[in-house]
Coordinates of N, CA and C in Angstrom, one line a residue:
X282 N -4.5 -15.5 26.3 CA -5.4 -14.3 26.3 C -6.6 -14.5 25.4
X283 N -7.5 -14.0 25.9 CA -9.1 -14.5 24.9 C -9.1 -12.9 24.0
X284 N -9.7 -12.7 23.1 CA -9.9 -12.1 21.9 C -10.0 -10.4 22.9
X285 N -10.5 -10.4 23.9 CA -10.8 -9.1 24.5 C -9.4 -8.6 24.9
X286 N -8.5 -9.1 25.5 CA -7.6 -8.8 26.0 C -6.6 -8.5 24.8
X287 N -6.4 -8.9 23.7 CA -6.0 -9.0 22.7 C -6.3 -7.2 22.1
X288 N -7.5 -7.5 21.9 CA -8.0 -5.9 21.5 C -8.0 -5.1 22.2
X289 N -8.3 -4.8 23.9 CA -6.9 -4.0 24.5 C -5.6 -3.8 24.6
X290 N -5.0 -4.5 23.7 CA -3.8 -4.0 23.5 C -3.7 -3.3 22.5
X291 N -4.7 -2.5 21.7 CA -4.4 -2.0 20.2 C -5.5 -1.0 20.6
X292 N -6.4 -0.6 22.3 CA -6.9 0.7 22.1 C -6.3 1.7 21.9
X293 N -4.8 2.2 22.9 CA -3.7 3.4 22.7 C -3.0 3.4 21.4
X294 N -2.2 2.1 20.9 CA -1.5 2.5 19.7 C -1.8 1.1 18.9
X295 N -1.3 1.2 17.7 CA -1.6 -0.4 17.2 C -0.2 -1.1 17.5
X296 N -0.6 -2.4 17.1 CA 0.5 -3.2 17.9 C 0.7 -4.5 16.5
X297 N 2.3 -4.8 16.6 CA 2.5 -5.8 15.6 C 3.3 -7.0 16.2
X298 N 3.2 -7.9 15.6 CA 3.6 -9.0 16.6 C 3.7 -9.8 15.2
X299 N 5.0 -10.1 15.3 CA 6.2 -11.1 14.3 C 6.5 -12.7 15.3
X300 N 6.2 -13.5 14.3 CA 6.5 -14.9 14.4 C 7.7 -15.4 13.0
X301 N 8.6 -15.5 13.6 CA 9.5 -16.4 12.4 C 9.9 -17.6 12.3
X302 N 9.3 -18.2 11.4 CA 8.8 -19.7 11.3 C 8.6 -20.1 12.3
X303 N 7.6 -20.1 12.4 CA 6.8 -20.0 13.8 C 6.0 -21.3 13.8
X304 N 6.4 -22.5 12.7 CA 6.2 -23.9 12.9 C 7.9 -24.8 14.1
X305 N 8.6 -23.9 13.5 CA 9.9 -24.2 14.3 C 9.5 -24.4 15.9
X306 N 8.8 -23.3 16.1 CA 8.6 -23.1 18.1 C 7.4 -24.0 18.3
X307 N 6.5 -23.8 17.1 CA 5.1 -25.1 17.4 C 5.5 -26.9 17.2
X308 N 6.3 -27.1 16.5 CA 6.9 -28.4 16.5 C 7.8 -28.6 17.4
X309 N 8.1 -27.6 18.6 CA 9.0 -27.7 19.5 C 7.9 -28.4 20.9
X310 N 6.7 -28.4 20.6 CA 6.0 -29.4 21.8 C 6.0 -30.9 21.2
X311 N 6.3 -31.5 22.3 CA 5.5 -33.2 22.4 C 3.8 -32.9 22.2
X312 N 3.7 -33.6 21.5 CA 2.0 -33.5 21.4 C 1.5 -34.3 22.7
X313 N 1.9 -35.6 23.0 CA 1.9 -36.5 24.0 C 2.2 -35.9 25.6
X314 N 3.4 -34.9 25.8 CA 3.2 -34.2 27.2 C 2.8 -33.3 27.4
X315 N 2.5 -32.5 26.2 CA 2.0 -30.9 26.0 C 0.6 -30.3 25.9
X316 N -0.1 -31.8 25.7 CA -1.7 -31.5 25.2 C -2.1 -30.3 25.5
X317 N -2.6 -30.2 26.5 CA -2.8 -29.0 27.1 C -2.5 -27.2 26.8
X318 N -0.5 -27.5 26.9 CA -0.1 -26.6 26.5 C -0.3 -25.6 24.6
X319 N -0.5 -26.9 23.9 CA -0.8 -27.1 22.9 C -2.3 -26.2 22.5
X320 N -3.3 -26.8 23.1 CA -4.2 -26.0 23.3 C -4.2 -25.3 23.3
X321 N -4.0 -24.9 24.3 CA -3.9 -23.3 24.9 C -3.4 -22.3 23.6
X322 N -2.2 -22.6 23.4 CA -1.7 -21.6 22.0 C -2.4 -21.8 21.1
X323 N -3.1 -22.7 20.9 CA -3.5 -23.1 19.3 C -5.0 -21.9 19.7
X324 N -5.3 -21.8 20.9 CA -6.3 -20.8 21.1 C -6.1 -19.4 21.2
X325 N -4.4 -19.0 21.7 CA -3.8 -17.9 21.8 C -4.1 -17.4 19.9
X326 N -3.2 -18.7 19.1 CA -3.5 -17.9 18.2 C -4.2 -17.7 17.0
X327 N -5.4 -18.3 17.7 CA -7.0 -18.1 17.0 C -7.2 -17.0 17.3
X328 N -7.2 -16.7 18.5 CA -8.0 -15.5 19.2 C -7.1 -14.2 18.3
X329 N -5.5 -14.5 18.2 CA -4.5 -13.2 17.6 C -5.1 -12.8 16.3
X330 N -5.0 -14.0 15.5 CA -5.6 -13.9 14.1 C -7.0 -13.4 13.8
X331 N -7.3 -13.6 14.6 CA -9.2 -13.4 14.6 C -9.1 -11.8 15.0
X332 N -8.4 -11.3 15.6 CA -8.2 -9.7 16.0 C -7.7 -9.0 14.9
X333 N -6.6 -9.5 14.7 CA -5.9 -9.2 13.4 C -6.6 -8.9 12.2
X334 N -7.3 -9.9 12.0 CA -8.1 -10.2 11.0 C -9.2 -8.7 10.8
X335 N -9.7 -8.2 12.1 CA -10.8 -7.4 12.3 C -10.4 -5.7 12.0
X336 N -11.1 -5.5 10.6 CA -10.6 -4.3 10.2 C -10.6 -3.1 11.3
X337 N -11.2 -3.0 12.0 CA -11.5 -2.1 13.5 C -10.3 -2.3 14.2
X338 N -9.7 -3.3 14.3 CA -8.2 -3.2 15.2 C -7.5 -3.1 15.0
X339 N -6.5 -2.4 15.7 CA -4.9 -1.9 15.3 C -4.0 -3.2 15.2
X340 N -4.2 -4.7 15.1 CA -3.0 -5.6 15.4 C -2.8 -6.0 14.3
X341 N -1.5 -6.3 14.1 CA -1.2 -6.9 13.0 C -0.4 -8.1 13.5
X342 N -0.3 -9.0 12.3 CA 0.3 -10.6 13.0 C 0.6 -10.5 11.8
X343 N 2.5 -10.8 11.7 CA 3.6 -11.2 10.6 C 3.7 -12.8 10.8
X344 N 3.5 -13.9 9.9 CA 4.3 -14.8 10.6 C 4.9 -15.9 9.3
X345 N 6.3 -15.9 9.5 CA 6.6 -16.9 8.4 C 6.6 -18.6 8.1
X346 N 6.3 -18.8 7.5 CA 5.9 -20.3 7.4 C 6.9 -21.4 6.8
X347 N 7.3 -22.2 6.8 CA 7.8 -22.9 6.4 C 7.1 -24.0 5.5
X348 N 6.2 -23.9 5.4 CA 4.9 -24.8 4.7 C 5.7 -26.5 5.4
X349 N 5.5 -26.6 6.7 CA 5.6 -27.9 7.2 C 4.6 -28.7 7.9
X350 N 4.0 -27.8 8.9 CA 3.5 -27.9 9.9 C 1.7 -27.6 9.2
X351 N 1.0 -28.8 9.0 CA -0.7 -28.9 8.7 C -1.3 -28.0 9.8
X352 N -0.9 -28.7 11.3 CA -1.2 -28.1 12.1 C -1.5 -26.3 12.0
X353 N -0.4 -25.9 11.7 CA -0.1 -24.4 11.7 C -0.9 -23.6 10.8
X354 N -0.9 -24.1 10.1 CA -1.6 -23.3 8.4 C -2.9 -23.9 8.8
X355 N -3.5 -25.0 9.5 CA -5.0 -25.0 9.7 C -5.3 -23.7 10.7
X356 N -4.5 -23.4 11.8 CA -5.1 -22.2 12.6 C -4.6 -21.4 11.5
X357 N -3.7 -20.8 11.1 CA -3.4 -19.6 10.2 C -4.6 -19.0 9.0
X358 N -4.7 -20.6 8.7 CA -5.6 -19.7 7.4 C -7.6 -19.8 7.5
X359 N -7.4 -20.0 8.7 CA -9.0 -19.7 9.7 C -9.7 -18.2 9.2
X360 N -8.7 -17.6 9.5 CA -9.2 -16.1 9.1 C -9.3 -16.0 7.7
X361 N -8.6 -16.7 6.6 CA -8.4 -16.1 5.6 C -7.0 -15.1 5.2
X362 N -5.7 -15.4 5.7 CA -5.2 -13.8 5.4 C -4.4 -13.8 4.5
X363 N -4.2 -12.4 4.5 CA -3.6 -12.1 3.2 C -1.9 -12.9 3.3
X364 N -1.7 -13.5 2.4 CA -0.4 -14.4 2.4 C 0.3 -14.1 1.2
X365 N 1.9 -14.0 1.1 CA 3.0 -13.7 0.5 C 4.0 -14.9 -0.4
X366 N 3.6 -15.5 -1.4 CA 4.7 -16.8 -1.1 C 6.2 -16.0 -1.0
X367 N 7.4 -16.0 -0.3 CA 8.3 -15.3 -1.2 C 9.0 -16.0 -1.7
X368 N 8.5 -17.1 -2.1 CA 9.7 -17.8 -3.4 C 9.3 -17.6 -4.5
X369 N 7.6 -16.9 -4.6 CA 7.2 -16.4 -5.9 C 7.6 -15.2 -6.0
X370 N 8.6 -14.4 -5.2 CA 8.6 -12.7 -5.4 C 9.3 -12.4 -6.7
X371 N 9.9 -12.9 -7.0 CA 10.9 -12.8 -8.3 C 12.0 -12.0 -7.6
X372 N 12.0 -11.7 -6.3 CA 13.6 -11.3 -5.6 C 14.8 -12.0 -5.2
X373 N 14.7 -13.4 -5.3 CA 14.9 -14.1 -4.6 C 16.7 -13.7 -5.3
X374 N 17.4 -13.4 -6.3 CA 18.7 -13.4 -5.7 C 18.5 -12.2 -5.6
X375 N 18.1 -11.1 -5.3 CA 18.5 -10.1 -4.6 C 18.4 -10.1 -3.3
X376 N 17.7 -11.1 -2.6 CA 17.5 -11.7 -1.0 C 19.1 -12.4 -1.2
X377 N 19.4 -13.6 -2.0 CA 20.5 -13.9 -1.8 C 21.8 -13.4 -1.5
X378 N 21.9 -12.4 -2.7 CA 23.4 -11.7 -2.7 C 23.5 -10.6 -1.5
X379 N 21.9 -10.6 -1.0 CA 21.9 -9.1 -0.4 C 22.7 -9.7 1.5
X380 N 22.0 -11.1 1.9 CA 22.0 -11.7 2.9 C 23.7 -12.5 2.8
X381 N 24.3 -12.7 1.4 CA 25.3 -13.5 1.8 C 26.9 -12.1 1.4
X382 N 26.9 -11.0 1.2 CA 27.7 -10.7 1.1 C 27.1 -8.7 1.4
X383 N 28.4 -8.7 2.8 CA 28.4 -7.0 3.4 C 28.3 -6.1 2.1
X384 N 29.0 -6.1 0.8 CA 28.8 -5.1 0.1 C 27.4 -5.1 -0.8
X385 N 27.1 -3.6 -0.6 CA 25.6 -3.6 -1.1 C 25.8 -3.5 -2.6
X386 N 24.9 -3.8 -2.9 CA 24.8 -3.9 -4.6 C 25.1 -2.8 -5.1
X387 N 25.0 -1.6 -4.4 CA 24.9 -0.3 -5.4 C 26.5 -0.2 -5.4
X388 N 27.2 -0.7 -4.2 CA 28.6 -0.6 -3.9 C 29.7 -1.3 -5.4
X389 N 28.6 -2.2 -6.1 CA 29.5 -2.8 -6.9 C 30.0 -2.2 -7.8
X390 N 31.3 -2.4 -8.6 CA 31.5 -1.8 -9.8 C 31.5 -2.2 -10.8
X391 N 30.0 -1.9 -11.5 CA 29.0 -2.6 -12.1 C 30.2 -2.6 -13.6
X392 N 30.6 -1.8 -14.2 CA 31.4 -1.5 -15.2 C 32.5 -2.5 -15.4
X393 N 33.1 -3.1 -14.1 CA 34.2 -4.4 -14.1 C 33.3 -5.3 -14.2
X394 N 32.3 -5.5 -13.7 CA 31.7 -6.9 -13.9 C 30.9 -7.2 -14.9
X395 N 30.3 -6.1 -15.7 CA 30.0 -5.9 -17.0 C 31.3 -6.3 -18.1
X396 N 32.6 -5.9 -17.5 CA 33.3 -6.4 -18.8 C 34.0 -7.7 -18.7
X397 N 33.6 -8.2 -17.2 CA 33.8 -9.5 -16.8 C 33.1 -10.6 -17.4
X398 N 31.3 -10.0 -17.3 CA 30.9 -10.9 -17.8 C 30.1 -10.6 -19.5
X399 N 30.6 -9.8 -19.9 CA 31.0 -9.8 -21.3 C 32.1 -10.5 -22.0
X400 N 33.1 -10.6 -21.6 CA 34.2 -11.3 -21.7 C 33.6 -13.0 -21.6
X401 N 33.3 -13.6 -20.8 CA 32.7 -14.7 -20.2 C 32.0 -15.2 -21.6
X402 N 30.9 -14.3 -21.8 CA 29.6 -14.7 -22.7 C 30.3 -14.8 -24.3
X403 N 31.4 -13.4 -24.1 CA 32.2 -13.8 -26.0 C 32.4 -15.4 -26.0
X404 N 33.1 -15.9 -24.7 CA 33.6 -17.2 -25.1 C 32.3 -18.5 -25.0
X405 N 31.3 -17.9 -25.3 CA 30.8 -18.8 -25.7 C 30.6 -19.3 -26.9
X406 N 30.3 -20.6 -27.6 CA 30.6 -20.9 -28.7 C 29.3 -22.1 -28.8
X407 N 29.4 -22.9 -30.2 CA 28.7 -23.9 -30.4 C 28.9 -24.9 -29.9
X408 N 28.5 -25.9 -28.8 CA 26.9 -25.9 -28.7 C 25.8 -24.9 -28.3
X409 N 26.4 -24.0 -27.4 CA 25.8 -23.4 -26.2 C 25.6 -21.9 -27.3
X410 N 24.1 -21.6 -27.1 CA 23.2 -20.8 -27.7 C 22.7 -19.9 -26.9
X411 N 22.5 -18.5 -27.3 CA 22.1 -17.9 -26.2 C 20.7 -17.2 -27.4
X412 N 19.7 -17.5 -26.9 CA 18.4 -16.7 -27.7 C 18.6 -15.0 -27.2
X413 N 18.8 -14.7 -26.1 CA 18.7 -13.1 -26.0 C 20.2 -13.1 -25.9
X414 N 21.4 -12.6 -26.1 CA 22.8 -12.6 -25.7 C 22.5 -11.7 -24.5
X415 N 22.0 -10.3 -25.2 CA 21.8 -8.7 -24.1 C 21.4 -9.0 -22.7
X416 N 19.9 -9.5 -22.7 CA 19.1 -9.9 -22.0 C 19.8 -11.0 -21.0
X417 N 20.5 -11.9 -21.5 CA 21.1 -12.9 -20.2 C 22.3 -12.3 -19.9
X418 N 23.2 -11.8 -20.6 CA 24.5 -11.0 -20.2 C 24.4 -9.8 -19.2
X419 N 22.8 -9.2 -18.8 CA 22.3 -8.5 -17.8 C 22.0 -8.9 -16.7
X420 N 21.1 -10.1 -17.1 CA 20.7 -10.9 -16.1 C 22.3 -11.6 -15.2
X421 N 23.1 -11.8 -15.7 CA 24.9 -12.6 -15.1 C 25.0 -11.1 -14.4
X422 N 25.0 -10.1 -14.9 CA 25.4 -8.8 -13.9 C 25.0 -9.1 -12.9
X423 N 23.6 -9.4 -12.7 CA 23.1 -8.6 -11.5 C 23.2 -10.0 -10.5
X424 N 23.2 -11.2 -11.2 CA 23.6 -12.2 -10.5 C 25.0 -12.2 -9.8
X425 N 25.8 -11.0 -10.6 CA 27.3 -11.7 -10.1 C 27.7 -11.6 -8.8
X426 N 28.4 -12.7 -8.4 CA 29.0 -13.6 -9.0 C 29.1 -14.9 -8.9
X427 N 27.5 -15.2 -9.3 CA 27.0 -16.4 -9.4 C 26.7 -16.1 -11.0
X428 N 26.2 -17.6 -11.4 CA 26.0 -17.8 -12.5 C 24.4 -18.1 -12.9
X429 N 23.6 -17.6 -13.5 CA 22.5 -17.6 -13.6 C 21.9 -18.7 -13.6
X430 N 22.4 -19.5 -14.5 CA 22.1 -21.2 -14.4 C 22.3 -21.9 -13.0
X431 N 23.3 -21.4 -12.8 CA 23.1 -22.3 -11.0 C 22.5 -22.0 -10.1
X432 N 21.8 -20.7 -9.9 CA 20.9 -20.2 -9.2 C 19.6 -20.9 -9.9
X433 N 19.4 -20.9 -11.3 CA 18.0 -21.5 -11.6 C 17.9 -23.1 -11.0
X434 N 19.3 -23.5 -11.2 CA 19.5 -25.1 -10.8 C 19.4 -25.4 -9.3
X435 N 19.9 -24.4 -9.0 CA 19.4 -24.4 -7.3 C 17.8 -24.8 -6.8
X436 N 17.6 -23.4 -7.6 CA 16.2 -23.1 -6.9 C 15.1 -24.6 -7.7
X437 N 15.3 -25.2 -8.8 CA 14.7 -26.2 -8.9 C 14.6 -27.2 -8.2
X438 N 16.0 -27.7 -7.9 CA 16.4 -28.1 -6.6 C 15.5 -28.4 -5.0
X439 N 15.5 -27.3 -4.5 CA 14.9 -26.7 -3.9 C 13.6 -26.4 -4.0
X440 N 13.2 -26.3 -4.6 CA 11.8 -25.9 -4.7 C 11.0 -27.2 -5.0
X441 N 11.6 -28.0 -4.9 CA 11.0 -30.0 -5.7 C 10.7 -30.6 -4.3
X442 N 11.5 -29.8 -3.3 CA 11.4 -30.3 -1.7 C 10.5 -30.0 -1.2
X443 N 10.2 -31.1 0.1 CA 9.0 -31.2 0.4 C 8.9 -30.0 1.4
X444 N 9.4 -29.5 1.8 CA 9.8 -28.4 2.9 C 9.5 -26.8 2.4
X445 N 10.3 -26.7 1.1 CA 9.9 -25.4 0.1 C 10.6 -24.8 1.1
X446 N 12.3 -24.8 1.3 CA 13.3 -23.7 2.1 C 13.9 -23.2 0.7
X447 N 13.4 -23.1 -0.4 CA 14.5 -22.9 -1.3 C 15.2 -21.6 -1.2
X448 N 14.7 -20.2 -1.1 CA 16.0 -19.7 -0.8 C 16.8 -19.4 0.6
X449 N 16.3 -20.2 1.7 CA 16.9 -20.8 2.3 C 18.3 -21.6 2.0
X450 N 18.1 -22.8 1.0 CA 18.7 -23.9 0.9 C 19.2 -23.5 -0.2
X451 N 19.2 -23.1 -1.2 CA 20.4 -21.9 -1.9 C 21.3 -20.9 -1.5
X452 N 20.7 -20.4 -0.4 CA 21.7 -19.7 0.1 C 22.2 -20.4 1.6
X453 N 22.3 -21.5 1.4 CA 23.1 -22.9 2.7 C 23.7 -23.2 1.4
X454 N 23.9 -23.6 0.0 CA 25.2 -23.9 -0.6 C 25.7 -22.8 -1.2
X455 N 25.3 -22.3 -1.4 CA 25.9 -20.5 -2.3 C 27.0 -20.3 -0.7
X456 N 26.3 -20.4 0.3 CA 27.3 -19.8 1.5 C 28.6 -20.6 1.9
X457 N 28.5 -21.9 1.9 CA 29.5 -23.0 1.8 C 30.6 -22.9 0.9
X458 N 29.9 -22.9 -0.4 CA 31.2 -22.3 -1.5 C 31.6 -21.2 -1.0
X459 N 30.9 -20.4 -1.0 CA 31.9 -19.0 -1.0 C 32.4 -19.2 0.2
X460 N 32.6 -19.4 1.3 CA 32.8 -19.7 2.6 C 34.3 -20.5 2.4
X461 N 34.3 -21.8 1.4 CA 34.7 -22.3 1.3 C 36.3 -22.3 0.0
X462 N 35.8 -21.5 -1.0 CA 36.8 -21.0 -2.4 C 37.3 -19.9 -1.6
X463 N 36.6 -19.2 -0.4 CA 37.3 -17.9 -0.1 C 39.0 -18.4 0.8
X464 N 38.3 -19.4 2.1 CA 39.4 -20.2 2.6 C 40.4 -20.7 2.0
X465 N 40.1 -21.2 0.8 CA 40.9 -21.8 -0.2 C 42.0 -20.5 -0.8
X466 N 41.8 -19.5 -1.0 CA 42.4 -18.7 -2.0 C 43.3 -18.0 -1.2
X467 N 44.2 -18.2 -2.0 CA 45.2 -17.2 -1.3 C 45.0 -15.8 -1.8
X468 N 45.0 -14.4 -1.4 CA 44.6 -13.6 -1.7 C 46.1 -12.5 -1.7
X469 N 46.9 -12.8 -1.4 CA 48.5 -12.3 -1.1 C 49.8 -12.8 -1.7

């Protein structure tokens, strides 16, 4: 669709249009039998972004990135737009704990795992130093029931890749374990 047709779609109401990792479906052509096809989209979504882009139009374009694909982020960032890292949000285990387990955080009973992981932190001893005791004994809360350190260890991990899936790929081994010690445990 060329830029006009695009902006008829946003004269009656505005219109949003979501891509998720939308290098995934663009790496899904042969460049070699697709030429063509290739084109074409890569014009589809110049023309999207370029509408998008135009304060006068109702469209909006969500699309997530995987930072893989040169191709993709050269049409993406044509326009200029406004971009999100979210491995910079400082959410990232609250995306975790929120995506790997049904009970919501407010569900927890913050008061058992406060004296869980108060108990935890007494036994710590020398070598192991804690500069804020308060401060990281809050931070294990809201982590629980992960360990703050291995979430940092994770995401360094992760984040050193050339790919940048880290909370992706934190929450692919956080889900394994738990997946995994849960199978394991007898609970009866």
């Amino acid at each position: 669709p060329t830029t006009e047709h695009l902006e008829q779609l946003t004269e009656e109401e505005p219109v949003a249009i979501f891509f998720d990792e939308i290098e995934t479906w663009w790496e899904s052509f042969d460049k070699s039998e697709n030429e063509e096809l290739l084109e074409r989209n890569e014009f589809f979504l110049q023309h999207l972004f370029e509408v998008a882009n135009d304060p006068q139009e109702d469209l909006f374009a969500f699309a997530t990135l995987l930072d893989k694909s040169q191709d993709i982020k050269r049409i993406v960032n044509r326009t200029n737009p406004y971009a999100v890292d979210m491995n910079d949000t400082g959410d990232r285990e609250q995306i975790i704990l929120h995506r790997l387990f049904e009970t919501r955080q407010d569900d927890v009973d913050e008061k058992a795992v406060r004296d869980i992981v108060s108990e935890y932190v007494d036994h710590y001893n020398y070598p192991i130093e804690i500069d804020e005791p308060k401060r990281y004994e809050n931070r294990m809360v809201v982590t629980y029931p992960f360990h703050p350190e291995l979430l940092d260890l994770l995401d360094d991990v992760y984040d050193a890749g050339r790919e940048r899936q880290s909370v992706r790929g934190v929450m692919n081994v956080l889900a394994d374990t738990v997946r995994r010690k849960y199978n394991e445990t007898d609970l009866f």
